[in-house]
Coordinates of C-alpha atoms in Angstrom, one line a residue:
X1 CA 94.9 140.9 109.8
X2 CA 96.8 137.9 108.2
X3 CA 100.0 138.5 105.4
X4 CA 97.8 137.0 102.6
X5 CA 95.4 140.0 102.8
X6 CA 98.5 142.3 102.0
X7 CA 99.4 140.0 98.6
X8 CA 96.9 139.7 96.4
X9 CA 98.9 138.0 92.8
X10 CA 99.6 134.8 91.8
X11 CA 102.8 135.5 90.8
X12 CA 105.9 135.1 92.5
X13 CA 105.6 138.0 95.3
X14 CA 108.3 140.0 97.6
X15 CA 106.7 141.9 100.5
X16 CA 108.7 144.8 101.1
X17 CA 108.3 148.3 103.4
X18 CA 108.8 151.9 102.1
X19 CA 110.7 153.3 105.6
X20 CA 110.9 157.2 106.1
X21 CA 111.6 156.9 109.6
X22 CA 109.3 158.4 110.3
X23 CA 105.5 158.4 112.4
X24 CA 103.7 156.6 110.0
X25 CA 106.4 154.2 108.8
X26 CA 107.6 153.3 111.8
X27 CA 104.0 152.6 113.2
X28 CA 104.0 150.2 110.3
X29 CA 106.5 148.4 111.1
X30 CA 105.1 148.3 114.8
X31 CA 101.9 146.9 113.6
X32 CA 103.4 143.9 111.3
X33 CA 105.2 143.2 114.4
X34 CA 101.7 142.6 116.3
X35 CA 100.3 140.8 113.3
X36 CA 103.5 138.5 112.4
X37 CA 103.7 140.4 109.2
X38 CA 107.3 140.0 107.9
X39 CA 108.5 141.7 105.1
X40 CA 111.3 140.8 103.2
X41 CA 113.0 143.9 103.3
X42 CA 112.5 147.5 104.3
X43 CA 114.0 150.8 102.2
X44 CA 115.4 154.1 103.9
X45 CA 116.1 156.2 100.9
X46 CA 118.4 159.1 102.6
X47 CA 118.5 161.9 100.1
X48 CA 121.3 163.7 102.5
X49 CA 119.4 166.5 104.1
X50 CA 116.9 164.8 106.7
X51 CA 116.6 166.4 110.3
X52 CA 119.4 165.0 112.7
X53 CA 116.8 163.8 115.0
X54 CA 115.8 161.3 111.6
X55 CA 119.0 159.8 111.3
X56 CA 119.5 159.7 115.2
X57 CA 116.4 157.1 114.6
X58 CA 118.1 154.8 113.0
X59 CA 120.4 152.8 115.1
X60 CA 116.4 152.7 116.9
X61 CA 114.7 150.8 114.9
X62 CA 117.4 148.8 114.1
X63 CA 117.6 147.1 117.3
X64 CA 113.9 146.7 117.4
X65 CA 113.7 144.9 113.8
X66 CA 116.4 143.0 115.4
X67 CA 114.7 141.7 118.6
X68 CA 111.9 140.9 116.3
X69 CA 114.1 138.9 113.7
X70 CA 112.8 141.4 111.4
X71 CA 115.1 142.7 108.4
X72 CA 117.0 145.3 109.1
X73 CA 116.9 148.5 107.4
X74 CA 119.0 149.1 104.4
X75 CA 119.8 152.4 103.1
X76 CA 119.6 153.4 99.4
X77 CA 120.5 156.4 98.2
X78 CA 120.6 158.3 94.4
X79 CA 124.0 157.4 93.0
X80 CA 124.7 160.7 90.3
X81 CA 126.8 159.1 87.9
X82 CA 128.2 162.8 86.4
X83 CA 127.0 165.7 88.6
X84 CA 129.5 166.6 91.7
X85 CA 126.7 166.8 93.9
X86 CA 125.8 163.3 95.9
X87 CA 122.6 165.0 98.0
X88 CA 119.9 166.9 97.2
X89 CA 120.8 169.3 98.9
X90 CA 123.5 169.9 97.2
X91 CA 122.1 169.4 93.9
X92 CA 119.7 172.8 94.8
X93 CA 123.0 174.4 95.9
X94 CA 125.3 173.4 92.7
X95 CA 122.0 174.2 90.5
X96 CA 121.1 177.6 92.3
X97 CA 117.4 176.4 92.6
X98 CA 114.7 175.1 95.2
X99 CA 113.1 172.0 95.6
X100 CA 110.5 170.7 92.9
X101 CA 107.8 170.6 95.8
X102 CA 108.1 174.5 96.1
X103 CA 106.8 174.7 92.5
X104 CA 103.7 171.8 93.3
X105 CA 105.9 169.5 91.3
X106 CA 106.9 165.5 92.5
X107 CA 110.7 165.6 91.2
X108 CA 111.9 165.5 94.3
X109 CA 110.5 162.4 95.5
X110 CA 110.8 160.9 92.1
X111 CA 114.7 161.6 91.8
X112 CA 115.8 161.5 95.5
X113 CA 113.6 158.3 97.0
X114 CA 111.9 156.4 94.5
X115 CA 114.8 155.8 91.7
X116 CA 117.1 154.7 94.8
X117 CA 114.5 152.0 96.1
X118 CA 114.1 151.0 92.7
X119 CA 117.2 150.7 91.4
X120 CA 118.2 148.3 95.3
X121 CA 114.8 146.4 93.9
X122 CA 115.9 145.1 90.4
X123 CA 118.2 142.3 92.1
X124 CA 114.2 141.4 92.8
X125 CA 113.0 138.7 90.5
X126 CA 109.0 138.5 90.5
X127 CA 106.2 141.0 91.8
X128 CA 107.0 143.4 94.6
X129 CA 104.3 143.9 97.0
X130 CA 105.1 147.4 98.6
X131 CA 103.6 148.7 102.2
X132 CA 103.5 152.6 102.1
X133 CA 103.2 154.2 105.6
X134 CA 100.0 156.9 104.8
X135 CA 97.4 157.2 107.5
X136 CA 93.7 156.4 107.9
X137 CA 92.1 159.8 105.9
X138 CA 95.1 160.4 103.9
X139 CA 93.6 158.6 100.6
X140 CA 94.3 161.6 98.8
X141 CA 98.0 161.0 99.2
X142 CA 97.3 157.4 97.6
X143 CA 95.6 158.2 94.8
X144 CA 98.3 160.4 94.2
X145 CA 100.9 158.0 94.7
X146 CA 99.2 155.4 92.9
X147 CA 99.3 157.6 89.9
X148 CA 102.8 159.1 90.2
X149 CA 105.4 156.4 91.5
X150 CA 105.2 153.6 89.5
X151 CA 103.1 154.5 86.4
X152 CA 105.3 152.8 84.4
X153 CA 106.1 149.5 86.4
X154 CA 102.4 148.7 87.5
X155 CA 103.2 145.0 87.0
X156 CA 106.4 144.8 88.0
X157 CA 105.0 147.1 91.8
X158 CA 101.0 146.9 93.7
X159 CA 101.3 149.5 96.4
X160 CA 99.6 148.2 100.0
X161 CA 98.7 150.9 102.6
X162 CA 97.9 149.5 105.9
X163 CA 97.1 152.3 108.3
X164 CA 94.5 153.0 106.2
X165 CA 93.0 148.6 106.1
X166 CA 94.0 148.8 110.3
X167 CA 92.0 152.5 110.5
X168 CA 95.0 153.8 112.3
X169 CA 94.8 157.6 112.2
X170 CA 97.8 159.7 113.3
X171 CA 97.5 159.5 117.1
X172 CA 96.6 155.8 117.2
X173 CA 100.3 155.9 115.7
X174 CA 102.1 157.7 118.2
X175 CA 100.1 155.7 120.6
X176 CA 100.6 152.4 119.1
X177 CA 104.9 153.1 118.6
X178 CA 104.7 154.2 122.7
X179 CA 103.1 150.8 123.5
X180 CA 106.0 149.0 121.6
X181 CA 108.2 150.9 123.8
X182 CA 110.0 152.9 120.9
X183 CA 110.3 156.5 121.3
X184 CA 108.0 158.2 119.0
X185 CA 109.9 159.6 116.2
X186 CA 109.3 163.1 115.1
X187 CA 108.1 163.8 111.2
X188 CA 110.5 162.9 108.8
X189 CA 111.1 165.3 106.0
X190 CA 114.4 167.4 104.7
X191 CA 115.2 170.1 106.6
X192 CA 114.5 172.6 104.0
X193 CA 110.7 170.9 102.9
X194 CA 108.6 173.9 101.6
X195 CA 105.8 172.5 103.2
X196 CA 107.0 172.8 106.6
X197 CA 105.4 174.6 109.1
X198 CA 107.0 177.5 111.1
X199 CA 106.7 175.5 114.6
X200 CA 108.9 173.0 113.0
X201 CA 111.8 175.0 112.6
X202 CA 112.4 174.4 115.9
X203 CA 112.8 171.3 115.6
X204 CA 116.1 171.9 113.2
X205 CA 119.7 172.9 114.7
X206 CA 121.1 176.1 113.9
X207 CA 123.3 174.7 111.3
X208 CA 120.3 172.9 109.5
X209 CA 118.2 176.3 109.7
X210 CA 121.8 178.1 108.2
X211 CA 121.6 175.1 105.6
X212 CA 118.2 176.1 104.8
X213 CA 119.7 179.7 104.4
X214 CA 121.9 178.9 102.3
X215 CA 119.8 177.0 100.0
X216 CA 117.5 179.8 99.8
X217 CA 120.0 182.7 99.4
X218 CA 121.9 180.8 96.6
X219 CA 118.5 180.2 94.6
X220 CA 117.2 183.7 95.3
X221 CA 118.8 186.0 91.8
X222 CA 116.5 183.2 89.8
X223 CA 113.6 183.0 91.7
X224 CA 110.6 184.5 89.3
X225 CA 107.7 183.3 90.4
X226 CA 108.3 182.4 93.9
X227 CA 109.6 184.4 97.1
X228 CA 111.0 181.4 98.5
X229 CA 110.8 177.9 99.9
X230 CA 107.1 178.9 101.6
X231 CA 106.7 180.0 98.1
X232 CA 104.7 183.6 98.8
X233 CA 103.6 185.4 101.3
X234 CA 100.3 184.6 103.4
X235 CA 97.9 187.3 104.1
X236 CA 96.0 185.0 106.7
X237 CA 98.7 184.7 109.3
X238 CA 101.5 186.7 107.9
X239 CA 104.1 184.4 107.1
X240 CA 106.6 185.6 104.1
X241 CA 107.2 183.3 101.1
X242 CA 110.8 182.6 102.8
X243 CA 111.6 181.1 105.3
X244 CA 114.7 182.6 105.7
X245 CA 113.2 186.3 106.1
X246 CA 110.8 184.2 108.6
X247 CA 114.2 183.9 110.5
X248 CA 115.4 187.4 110.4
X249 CA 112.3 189.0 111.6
X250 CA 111.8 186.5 114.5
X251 CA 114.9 186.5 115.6
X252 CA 116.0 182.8 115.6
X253 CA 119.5 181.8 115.3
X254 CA 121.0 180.0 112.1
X255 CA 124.7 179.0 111.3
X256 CA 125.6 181.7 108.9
X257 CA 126.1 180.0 105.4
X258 CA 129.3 181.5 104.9
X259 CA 130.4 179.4 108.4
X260 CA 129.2 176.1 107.1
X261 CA 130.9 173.2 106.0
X262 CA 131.4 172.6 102.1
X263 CA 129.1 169.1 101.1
X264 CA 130.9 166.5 99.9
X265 CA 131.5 165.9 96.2
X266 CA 130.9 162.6 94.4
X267 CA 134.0 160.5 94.0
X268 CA 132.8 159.2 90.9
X269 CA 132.4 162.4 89.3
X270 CA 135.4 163.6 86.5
X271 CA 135.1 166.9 87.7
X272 CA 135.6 166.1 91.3
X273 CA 138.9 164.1 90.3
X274 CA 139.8 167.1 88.8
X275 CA 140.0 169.0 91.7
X276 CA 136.5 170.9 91.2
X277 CA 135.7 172.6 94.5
X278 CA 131.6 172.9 95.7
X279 CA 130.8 176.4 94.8
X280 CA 127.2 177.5 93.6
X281 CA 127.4 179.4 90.0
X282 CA 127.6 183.1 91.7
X283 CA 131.0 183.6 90.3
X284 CA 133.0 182.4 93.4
X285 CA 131.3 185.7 95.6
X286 CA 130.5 184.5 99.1
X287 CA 126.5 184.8 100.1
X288 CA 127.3 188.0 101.9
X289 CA 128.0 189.3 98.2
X290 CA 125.0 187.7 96.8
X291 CA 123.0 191.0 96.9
X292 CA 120.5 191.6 94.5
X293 CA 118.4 190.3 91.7
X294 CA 115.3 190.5 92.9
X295 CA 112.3 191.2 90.0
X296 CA 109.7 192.0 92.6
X297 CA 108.6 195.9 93.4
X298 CA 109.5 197.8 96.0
X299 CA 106.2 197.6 97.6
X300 CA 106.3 193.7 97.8
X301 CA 107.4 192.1 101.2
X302 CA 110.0 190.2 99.4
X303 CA 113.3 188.9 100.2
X304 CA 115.6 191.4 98.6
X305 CA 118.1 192.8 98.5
X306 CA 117.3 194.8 102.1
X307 CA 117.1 191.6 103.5
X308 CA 120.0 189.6 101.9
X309 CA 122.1 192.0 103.4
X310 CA 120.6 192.3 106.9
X311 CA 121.6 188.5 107.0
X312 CA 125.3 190.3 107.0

């Protein structure tokens, strides 16, 4: 496969690589390495709350787009010009809520990854060719993208997938980042992702599973519609709508929330140089206070109050 397949304008072009750090990405950045595809720069939008295996990667890949005279990575992130919070995590925290994707809605990558990668790209003159990491029989998930990222910039952005011009599926991935002699990097996604799967929890530290905690717990006395990050309860395999009940009942081990650090607050913010301290809007009461507020029945398997305090 040559570069000139991947640009397809007569306009003045920049090839550049969406990089989550993740299976997919990385194996695209393996496979313009075997093709002498070069892009002109490659995007790690950290939104603050990946796994620390994720940004353990880094420093990775690094030194193999360097042995390759490839670009390096450059990190982007969402600069908040007046909220205190610089992560999103900390935005769900400050805002008592859970993440857009727990409600089947796009904000978060909208907010946290795509406005960062934009906003690095506008010292970009011309067309910006961009390679997005989705697998062979994910088209689904390019349609969609197609129709959500840059709906209002389609001449200024085309969108190139090549796993899915080089047919690579998944395994042919891992397979193809192992014969580059890169360890295979596990899936990239923040630590509290609604749709992660109970087997990947293990993958987390106990403080990322008590940050997880924490975001659920702080969101809980406004959660209407939903029991939690996993949203509600499933009658197939039992899993509960949170995953911090999921937790309790199986025993694993979290940082308690109370025991973590505080995030850090945004320099640029005039509440922050006022000496505003992190605190979600529960009135100053630590989690294990946070009892309560529940709307669901007594009959549901919900994360009440029963459960909030168990956590205690």
């Amino acid at each position: 496969m040559e570069q000139q397949l991947l640009i397809d304008s007569n306009q003045p072009e920049t090839l550049g690589l969406a990089y989550g750090m993740g299976v997919d990405s990385t194996a695209v950045i393996v496979g313009c390495v075997q093709r002498g595809i070069r892009p002109d720069f490659i995007l790690f939008a950290d939104v603050g709350a990946e796994k620390a295996s994720t940004y353990a990667y880094l420093p990775i890949i690094q030194d193999y787009l360097k042995r390759h005279d490839f670009p390096l990575v450059e990190v982007v992130r969402y600069q908040p010009k007046r909220s205190p919070y610089t992560t999103i995590e900390g935005n769900m925290v400050m805002n008592a809520t859970l993440p857009g994707a727990t409600f089947n809605r796009g904000s978060c990558t909208a907010k946290w990854k795509i406005a960062p990668q934009q906003q690095w790209e506008k010292r970009i003159k011309g067309r910006i060719i961009k390679m997005i990491g989705f697998e062979a029989e994910e088209e689904y998930r390019k349609l969609r993208s197609n129709e959500k990222a840059y709906t209002d910039t389609e001449e200024r952005y085309s969108n190139k997938y090549p796993l899915q011009e080089w047919g690579w599926t998944r395994e042919e991935c891992k397979a193809r980042i192992a014969e580059a002699g890169l360890p295979v990097p596990q899936k990239s996604a923040c630590i509290f992702c609604p749709n992660m799967k109970p087997e990947e929890l293990d993958d987390l530290t106990v403080d990322e599973r008590g940050r997880v905690v924490r975001v659920e717990v702080m969101a809980e006395p406004y959660n209407r519609k939903v029991h939690g990050l996993w949203r509600r309860p499933r009658k197939k395999d039992g899993r509960p709508g949170s995953i911090t009940e999921y937790l309790v009942q199986n025993g694993i081990p979290f940082t308690h929330p109370d025991d973590l650090d505080f995030m850090p607050l945004n320099d640029a913010c005039m509440r922050s140089k006022r000496g505003f301290t992190f605190e979600g809007p529960h009135n100053d009461l630590r989690l294990s206070e946070l009892i309560g507020g529940c709307h669901c029945s007594k009959a549901e398997n919900h994360f009440h109050a029963e459960l909030i305090a168990n956590l205690f």
